[in-house]
Structure formats: C-alpha cells, structure tokens
Short mmCIF file of N, CA and C in Angstrom, two decimals:
data_model
loop_
_atom_site.label_atom_id
_atom_site.label_comp_id
_atom_site.label_asym_id
_atom_site.label_seq_id
_atom_site.Cartn_x
_atom_site.Cartn_y
_atom_site.Cartn_z
N GLU A 87 107.62 101.60 75.24
CA GLU A 87 107.89 101.64 73.61
C GLU A 87 106.35 100.64 72.89
N HIS A 88 106.00 101.96 72.15
CA HIS A 88 104.95 100.85 71.27
C HIS A 88 104.84 100.32 70.09
N THR A 89 105.10 98.96 69.85
CA THR A 89 105.17 98.81 68.64
C THR A 89 104.67 98.30 67.53
N GLU A 90 103.97 99.30 66.33
CA GLU A 90 102.67 98.68 65.80
C GLU A 90 102.17 97.51 65.48
N GLY A 91 101.32 97.41 65.34
CA GLY A 91 100.62 95.85 65.19
C GLY A 91 100.40 94.78 66.41
N MET A 92 101.70 95.55 67.55
CA MET A 92 101.70 94.42 68.55
C MET A 92 100.59 94.70 69.57
N LEU A 93 100.52 93.43 69.96
CA LEU A 93 99.34 94.58 71.53
C LEU A 93 99.30 93.91 72.51
N LEU A 94 99.75 94.30 73.30
CA LEU A 94 100.40 93.41 74.55
C LEU A 94 99.23 92.42 75.77
N ASP A 95 100.14 92.01 76.41
CA ASP A 95 99.19 90.90 76.96
C ASP A 95 98.80 91.87 78.16
N SER A 96 97.34 91.93 78.75
CA SER A 96 96.78 92.52 79.66
C SER A 96 96.49 91.86 80.34
N VAL A 97 96.36 91.87 82.20
CA VAL A 97 95.70 91.26 83.58
C VAL A 97 95.12 91.98 84.04
N HIS A 98 93.07 92.63 84.15
CA HIS A 98 93.12 93.09 85.21
C HIS A 98 92.62 92.10 86.12
N VAL A 99 93.45 93.12 87.03
CA VAL A 99 93.19 92.59 88.19
C VAL A 99 92.68 93.81 88.97
N ALA A 100 91.69 92.84 89.78
CA ALA A 100 90.53 93.78 90.47
C ALA A 100 90.27 93.00 92.13
N THR A 101 89.08 94.06 92.71
CA THR A 101 89.35 94.03 94.33
C THR A 101 87.91 95.03 94.38
N SER A 102 86.91 94.51 95.44
CA SER A 102 85.76 95.17 95.47
C SER A 102 86.27 95.93 96.55
N ILE A 103 85.98 97.10 97.44
CA ILE A 103 86.20 98.10 98.22
C ILE A 103 84.54 98.15 98.72
N ASP A 104 84.66 98.53 100.61
CA ASP A 104 83.18 98.46 101.53
C ASP A 104 83.16 100.03 101.31
N ARG A 105 83.69 101.09 101.05
CA ARG A 105 83.78 102.03 100.74
C ARG A 105 83.11 102.73 99.77
N PRO A 106 82.20 104.06 99.45
CA PRO A 106 82.33 104.48 98.35
C PRO A 106 83.45 105.32 97.20
N ALA A 107 82.75 104.75 96.57
CA ALA A 107 83.77 105.09 95.20
C ALA A 107 84.19 106.48 95.33
N ALA A 108 83.62 107.35 95.78
CA ALA A 108 84.08 109.21 95.58
C ALA A 108 85.47 108.86 96.73
N VAL A 109 85.12 108.58 97.85
CA VAL A 109 86.37 108.18 98.28
C VAL A 109 87.38 107.92 98.40
N VAL A 110 87.78 106.57 97.39
CA VAL A 110 88.40 105.72 96.84
C VAL A 110 89.10 106.37 96.19
N TYR A 111 88.80 106.96 95.33
CA TYR A 111 88.96 107.44 94.21
C TYR A 111 90.00 108.34 94.99
N GLU A 112 89.92 109.37 95.27
CA GLU A 112 90.12 110.32 96.76
C GLU A 112 91.43 110.25 96.83
N PHE A 113 91.36 109.17 97.63
CA PHE A 113 92.77 108.70 98.53
C PHE A 113 93.49 107.94 96.69
N VAL A 114 92.89 106.78 95.73
CA VAL A 114 93.80 106.62 95.35
C VAL A 114 94.49 107.65 94.16
N ALA A 115 93.75 108.64 93.67
CA ALA A 115 94.37 109.50 92.90
C ALA A 115 95.55 110.85 93.97
N GLU A 116 95.55 110.78 94.99
CA GLU A 116 96.54 111.36 95.71
C GLU A 116 97.65 111.07 96.06
N PRO A 117 98.69 111.45 94.82
CA PRO A 117 100.15 110.62 95.03
C PRO A 117 100.84 110.23 96.45
N THR A 118 100.53 111.25 96.92
CA THR A 118 101.43 111.17 98.63
C THR A 118 100.99 110.01 98.81
N ASN A 119 99.48 108.80 98.84
CA ASN A 119 99.39 108.11 99.54
C ASN A 119 100.01 106.57 98.64
N LEU A 120 100.38 106.89 97.60
CA LEU A 120 100.50 105.69 97.10
C LEU A 120 101.68 104.80 97.62
N PRO A 121 102.82 105.28 99.12
CA PRO A 121 103.64 104.37 99.99
C PRO A 121 102.74 103.63 100.64
N ALA A 122 101.32 103.92 100.92
CA ALA A 122 100.29 103.45 101.87
C ALA A 122 99.83 101.89 101.68
N TRP A 123 100.17 102.38 100.52
CA TRP A 123 99.23 101.21 99.14
C TRP A 123 100.18 100.27 98.33
N ALA A 124 101.07 101.20 97.71
CA ALA A 124 101.21 100.78 96.21
C ALA A 124 102.73 100.40 96.35
N HIS A 125 103.22 99.35 97.33
CA HIS A 125 104.73 98.98 97.58
C HIS A 125 105.25 98.68 96.31
N GLY A 126 104.04 97.87 95.55
CA GLY A 126 105.36 97.14 93.85
C GLY A 126 106.04 98.40 93.53
N LEU A 127 105.10 99.60 93.65
CA LEU A 127 106.00 100.57 93.45
C LEU A 127 106.43 101.90 94.01
N ALA A 128 106.12 101.75 95.28
CA ALA A 128 106.86 102.40 96.27
C ALA A 128 106.67 103.09 97.53
N GLU A 129 107.79 102.41 98.48
CA GLU A 129 107.42 102.78 99.68
C GLU A 129 108.16 103.95 99.98
N ALA A 130 108.59 104.53 99.41
CA ALA A 130 109.38 105.59 99.80
C ALA A 130 108.50 106.95 99.67
N GLU A 131 108.81 107.79 100.53
CA GLU A 131 108.15 109.24 100.38
C GLU A 131 108.51 110.21 98.88
N LEU A 132 107.34 110.79 98.50
CA LEU A 132 107.48 111.00 97.15
C LEU A 132 107.76 112.18 97.07
N GLU A 133 108.49 113.03 95.83
CA GLU A 133 109.07 114.55 95.65
C GLU A 133 108.68 114.85 94.09
N LEU A 134 107.55 115.91 94.60
CA LEU A 134 107.55 116.57 93.63
C LEU A 134 108.22 117.17 92.69
N VAL A 135 108.21 117.05 91.34
CA VAL A 135 109.26 117.72 90.14
C VAL A 135 109.15 117.84 89.43
N ASP A 136 108.80 119.22 88.50
CA ASP A 136 108.48 119.70 88.06
C ASP A 136 107.14 119.11 87.18
N GLY A 137 106.53 118.77 87.98
CA GLY A 137 104.72 118.14 88.13
C GLY A 137 104.96 117.06 87.83
N ALA A 138 105.41 116.15 88.03
CA ALA A 138 105.51 114.71 88.13
C ALA A 138 106.41 114.76 88.90
N TRP A 139 106.27 113.13 89.73
CA TRP A 139 106.36 112.87 91.33
C TRP A 139 106.92 111.41 90.82
N ARG A 140 108.42 112.43 91.69
CA ARG A 140 109.61 111.02 91.45
C ARG A 140 109.80 110.39 92.74
N ILE A 141 109.34 108.99 92.74
CA ILE A 141 109.34 107.85 93.73
C ILE A 141 110.97 107.06 93.41
N GLU A 142 111.84 107.14 94.76
CA GLU A 142 112.54 105.57 94.85
C GLU A 142 112.09 104.27 94.63
N SER A 143 111.85 104.10 93.91
CA SER A 143 111.56 102.29 93.39
C SER A 143 112.46 101.19 93.94
N PRO A 144 111.72 100.10 93.76
CA PRO A 144 112.59 98.77 93.43
C PRO A 144 113.55 98.85 91.96
N MET A 145 113.29 99.34 91.36
CA MET A 145 113.65 99.83 90.67
C MET A 145 114.72 100.45 90.09
N GLY A 146 114.45 101.62 91.06
CA GLY A 146 115.75 102.50 91.16
C GLY A 146 114.92 104.08 90.69
N THR A 147 114.98 104.82 90.38
CA THR A 147 114.49 106.31 91.04
C THR A 147 112.98 105.74 89.28
N VAL A 148 111.83 106.62 89.60
CA VAL A 148 111.01 106.38 88.55
C VAL A 148 110.01 107.95 88.69
N THR A 149 109.23 108.01 87.85
CA THR A 149 108.68 109.52 87.79
C THR A 149 106.95 109.22 87.52
N VAL A 150 106.13 109.54 88.22
CA VAL A 150 104.39 109.43 88.14
C VAL A 150 104.22 110.38 87.38
N THR A 151 103.36 110.52 86.91
CA THR A 151 102.34 111.43 86.19
C THR A 151 101.20 110.29 86.01
N PHE A 152 100.39 111.52 87.00
CA PHE A 152 98.66 111.11 86.68
C PHE A 152 97.96 111.71 86.19
N ALA A 153 96.46 111.48 85.70
CA ALA A 153 95.74 111.78 84.67
C ALA A 153 94.74 112.62 85.36
N PRO A 154 95.05 113.85 84.75
CA PRO A 154 93.65 115.13 85.74
C PRO A 154 92.92 114.57 86.43
N ALA A 155 92.63 115.08 87.44
CA ALA A 155 90.88 114.98 88.47
C ALA A 155 90.28 114.97 87.78
N ASN A 156 89.23 113.75 87.79
CA ASN A 156 88.09 113.84 86.62
C ASN A 156 86.95 112.88 87.84
N ASP A 157 85.54 113.09 87.35
CA ASP A 157 84.28 112.57 87.82
C ASP A 157 84.42 110.93 87.13
N PHE A 158 85.45 110.77 86.41
CA PHE A 158 84.54 109.32 86.19
C PHE A 158 85.65 108.28 87.03
N GLY A 159 86.20 108.47 87.83
CA GLY A 159 86.95 107.77 88.53
C GLY A 159 88.14 106.95 87.52
N ILE A 160 88.96 107.38 87.18
CA ILE A 160 90.32 107.05 86.09
C ILE A 160 91.14 108.02 86.60
N VAL A 161 91.80 106.91 87.14
CA VAL A 161 93.76 107.02 87.96
C VAL A 161 94.71 107.04 86.75
N ASP A 162 94.62 106.50 85.98
CA ASP A 162 95.68 106.37 84.64
C ASP A 162 96.74 106.90 85.42
N HIS A 163 97.85 106.16 85.24
CA HIS A 163 99.46 106.83 85.98
C HIS A 163 100.49 106.06 85.04
N ASP A 164 101.68 107.25 84.45
CA ASP A 164 102.29 106.81 83.54
C ASP A 164 103.19 106.75 84.37
N VAL A 165 103.79 105.67 84.51
CA VAL A 165 105.49 105.44 84.85
C VAL A 165 106.74 105.45 84.38
N ALA A 166 107.09 106.08 84.49
CA ALA A 166 108.75 106.55 83.80
C ALA A 166 109.65 105.86 84.32
N LEU A 167 110.57 104.21 83.94
CA LEU A 167 111.53 103.69 84.26
C LEU A 167 112.89 104.24 84.05
N PRO A 168 113.54 104.28 85.01
CA PRO A 168 115.21 104.52 84.78
C PRO A 168 115.68 104.32 83.13
N SER A 169 115.52 103.26 82.24
CA SER A 169 115.59 102.83 81.31
C SER A 169 114.78 104.18 79.52
N GLY A 170 113.81 104.99 80.84
CA GLY A 170 113.29 105.42 80.00
C GLY A 170 111.99 105.57 79.22
N ASP A 171 112.13 103.91 79.61
CA ASP A 171 110.72 103.55 78.93
C ASP A 171 109.63 103.83 79.87
N VAL A 172 108.49 104.12 79.13
CA VAL A 172 107.19 104.67 79.58
C VAL A 172 105.64 103.28 79.53
N VAL A 173 105.31 103.30 81.11
CA VAL A 173 104.14 101.97 81.21
C VAL A 173 103.09 102.79 82.20
N THR A 174 101.90 102.84 80.91
CA THR A 174 101.19 103.72 81.14
C THR A 174 100.63 101.78 81.97
N ASN A 175 99.32 102.08 83.40
CA ASN A 175 99.27 101.36 84.05
C ASN A 175 97.97 102.14 84.25
N PRO A 176 96.56 101.42 83.42
CA PRO A 176 94.57 102.14 83.69
C PRO A 176 95.02 101.48 85.07
N LEU A 177 94.16 102.58 85.26
CA LEU A 177 93.33 102.45 87.11
C LEU A 177 92.16 103.29 86.78
N ARG A 178 90.88 101.85 87.66
CA ARG A 178 89.73 102.43 87.29
C ARG A 178 89.32 102.24 88.75
N VAL A 179 88.31 103.09 89.61
CA VAL A 179 87.53 102.89 90.98
C VAL A 179 85.80 103.73 90.05
N MET A 180 85.45 102.13 90.06
CA MET A 180 83.85 102.55 89.84
C MET A 180 83.05 102.02 90.72
N PRO A 181 82.02 102.86 90.08
CA PRO A 181 80.73 102.64 91.87
C PRO A 181 79.98 101.88 91.79
N ASN A 182 79.77 100.82 92.47
CA ASN A 182 79.03 99.44 93.07
C ASN A 182 78.29 99.02 94.26
N ALA A 183 77.21 99.33 94.21
CA ALA A 183 76.20 100.06 95.02
C ALA A 183 76.64 100.51 96.05
N ASP A 184 76.58 100.70 97.16
CA ASP A 184 77.22 101.73 98.43
C ASP A 184 78.84 101.57 98.35
N GLY A 185 79.44 101.07 97.43
CA GLY A 185 81.03 100.16 97.52
C GLY A 185 81.45 100.65 95.96
N CYS A 186 82.81 99.76 95.85
CA CYS A 186 82.82 100.28 94.51
C CYS A 186 84.23 99.02 93.94
N ASP A 187 84.38 98.82 93.06
CA ASP A 187 85.04 97.77 92.04
C ASP A 187 86.71 99.01 91.97
N VAL A 188 87.67 98.40 92.59
CA VAL A 188 88.85 98.84 91.72
C VAL A 188 89.34 98.19 90.72
N VAL A 189 89.86 98.68 89.27
CA VAL A 189 90.38 97.65 88.97
C VAL A 189 91.61 98.27 87.76
N PHE A 190 93.28 97.40 88.24
CA PHE A 190 94.41 98.02 87.18
C PHE A 190 94.73 96.92 86.33
N THR A 191 94.29 97.42 85.42
CA THR A 191 95.10 96.55 83.99
C THR A 191 96.95 96.07 84.35
N VAL A 192 97.49 95.86 84.25
CA VAL A 192 98.89 95.61 84.11
C VAL A 192 98.96 94.34 82.96
N ARG A 193 100.29 95.37 82.41
CA ARG A 193 100.30 94.86 80.79
C ARG A 193 102.00 94.44 80.87
N ARG A 194 101.72 93.17 80.26
CA ARG A 194 103.57 92.80 79.60
C ARG A 194 104.19 93.74 79.27
N ARG A 195 105.68 93.97 79.29
CA ARG A 195 105.91 95.07 78.60
C ARG A 195 106.09 94.08 77.99
N PRO A 196 107.17 94.56 76.44
CA PRO A 196 107.94 93.53 75.45
C PRO A 196 109.29 92.59 76.13
N ASP A 197 109.41 93.38 77.28
CA ASP A 197 111.09 92.57 77.26
C ASP A 197 110.84 91.74 78.51
N MET A 198 109.35 91.74 79.36
CA MET A 198 109.04 90.64 80.29
C MET A 198 109.16 89.38 79.81
N ASP A 199 109.68 88.60 80.30
CA ASP A 199 109.82 86.98 80.38
C ASP A 199 108.30 86.79 81.48
N GLN A 200 107.64 85.43 81.53
CA GLN A 200 106.53 85.69 82.14
C GLN A 200 106.57 85.20 83.15
N ALA A 201 107.75 84.63 84.26
CA ALA A 201 107.83 84.52 84.97
C ALA A 201 108.03 86.63 86.06
N GLU A 202 108.57 87.32 85.10
CA GLU A 202 107.88 88.93 85.32
C GLU A 202 106.62 89.67 84.94
N PHE A 203 105.94 88.67 84.63
CA PHE A 203 104.69 89.59 84.08
C PHE A 203 103.94 88.85 85.07
N ASP A 204 104.06 87.82 85.81
CA ASP A 204 103.44 86.77 86.82
C ASP A 204 103.96 87.63 88.08
N ALA A 205 105.08 88.26 88.83
CA ALA A 205 105.63 89.01 89.53
C ALA A 205 105.26 90.13 89.75
N ASP A 206 105.46 90.51 88.77
CA ASP A 206 103.82 91.89 88.75
C ASP A 206 102.71 92.04 88.84
N ILE A 207 101.85 91.21 88.54
CA ILE A 207 100.46 90.82 88.73
C ILE A 207 99.90 90.04 90.27
N ALA A 208 101.70 89.76 90.87
CA ALA A 208 101.26 89.25 92.22
C ALA A 208 101.39 90.51 92.63
N ALA A 209 102.27 91.52 92.88
CA ALA A 209 102.23 93.05 93.18
C ALA A 209 100.71 93.78 92.96
N VAL A 210 100.94 93.24 91.92
CA VAL A 210 99.26 94.51 91.46
C VAL A 210 98.06 94.29 93.08
N THR A 211 98.28 92.91 92.77
CA THR A 211 97.14 91.99 93.49
C THR A 211 97.28 91.97 95.04
N ALA A 212 98.52 92.04 95.69
CA ALA A 212 98.84 92.44 97.07
C ALA A 212 99.15 94.13 97.54
N ASP A 213 99.18 94.66 96.32
CA ASP A 213 98.97 96.47 96.25
C ASP A 213 96.87 96.31 96.88
N LEU A 214 96.25 96.08 96.14
CA LEU A 214 95.05 96.46 95.93
C LEU A 214 94.75 95.36 96.98
N ALA A 215 94.30 94.17 97.52
CA ALA A 215 94.60 94.34 98.72
C ALA A 215 94.83 94.90 99.92
N ARG A 216 95.88 95.72 99.70
CA ARG A 216 96.26 96.03 100.94
C ARG A 216 95.23 97.76 100.71
N LEU A 217 95.49 98.29 100.20
CA LEU A 217 94.39 99.94 99.85
C LEU A 217 92.91 99.00 100.08
N ARG A 218 92.39 98.05 99.38
CA ARG A 218 91.51 97.44 100.45
C ARG A 218 90.85 97.32 102.02
N ALA A 219 91.78 96.82 102.37
CA ALA A 219 92.27 96.98 103.76
C ALA A 219 92.42 97.84 104.70
N LEU A 220 93.55 98.61 104.14
CA LEU A 220 93.37 100.07 104.67
C LEU A 220 92.20 101.40 104.43
N LEU A 221 91.35 101.01 103.15
CA LEU A 221 90.51 102.33 103.28
C LEU A 221 89.05 101.30 104.30
N GLU A 222 89.20 100.22 103.88
CA GLU A 222 88.04 99.36 105.26
C GLU A 222 88.12 100.05 106.69
N ALA A 223 89.14 99.88 107.13
CA ALA A 223 89.37 99.70 108.12
C ALA A 223 89.34 101.31 108.69
N ARG A 224 89.40 102.19 107.62
CA ARG A 224 89.53 103.89 108.31
C ARG A 224 88.01 103.77 108.31
N GLY A 225 86.55 103.23 107.62
CA GLY A 225 85.55 103.04 108.00
C GLY A 225 84.91 104.28 107.62
N GLY A 226 84.12 104.79 108.49
CA GLY A 226 83.15 106.68 108.51
C GLY A 226 82.13 106.21 107.13
#
C-alpha cells in the first residue's frame, strides 16, 4: 500500500557474478528457477495460475508477477502476500566486463520493524550468494 509523501527505506544488496549478464538474466528471469536460489521467497515448486506464479512460501501462499522479458536486465517482480499487500522487488542484472553485477533493492514496508527489515536484507544477501555460487559452478 503506497502512502502519499512517504518514502520507504531502501537497501541495495549486490553481488558480482563471473558469468555473462545474458546468461544470468536468463536464469534469474525464469520463474521456475526461483526455488533453486531464492529461498527467502520460495523453496517449493511454483504453479502457473492465470499468468502469475503461485508459490507456497514461509509467509503462506504468495503470487509472483515478473516484468516482461527485456534487453535491459530488468527482473523486477511483484509479490502479492497472503494479506493482499503487494511488494515490488526491483532486481537488475547489469553487465560488468565479462561478468555482471546483480542488484536487488530491499524495501522496508510500513508495517516492518527494524528486526524484520534486517532479516529481509539478510535473506536477500544469502539468496544472491546462492545465485552466484550456482551460476559460477555451472561455468561454460
């Protein structure tokens, strides 16, 4: 729920991955890959329902809608929580020489206390580390 005139606290969590940006983008933009790396959101199978991905998450059933495929490395995704609130998660894959940088913006929702916000940041940090390890192990 957006409140006029109120800016949410944002923290940019980043990692560098020694794999081409296009390869990383393709992997991250594929919703069925989420359980492999985004444990903060999903460790279970995803189900496509009416054009959105439904996931059983630690928060209950959430629905994830991804930005359309694009050439700019934008993998923003909206997560609809069981409460009905929708959280927009900006996610970018940016070329960096032969590899890339991945930046995920964690926003503090109005109902979050500092401990919850810190836990969210820690979860995203772990997810990006998992993503980097997974993709660098694949090589090629």
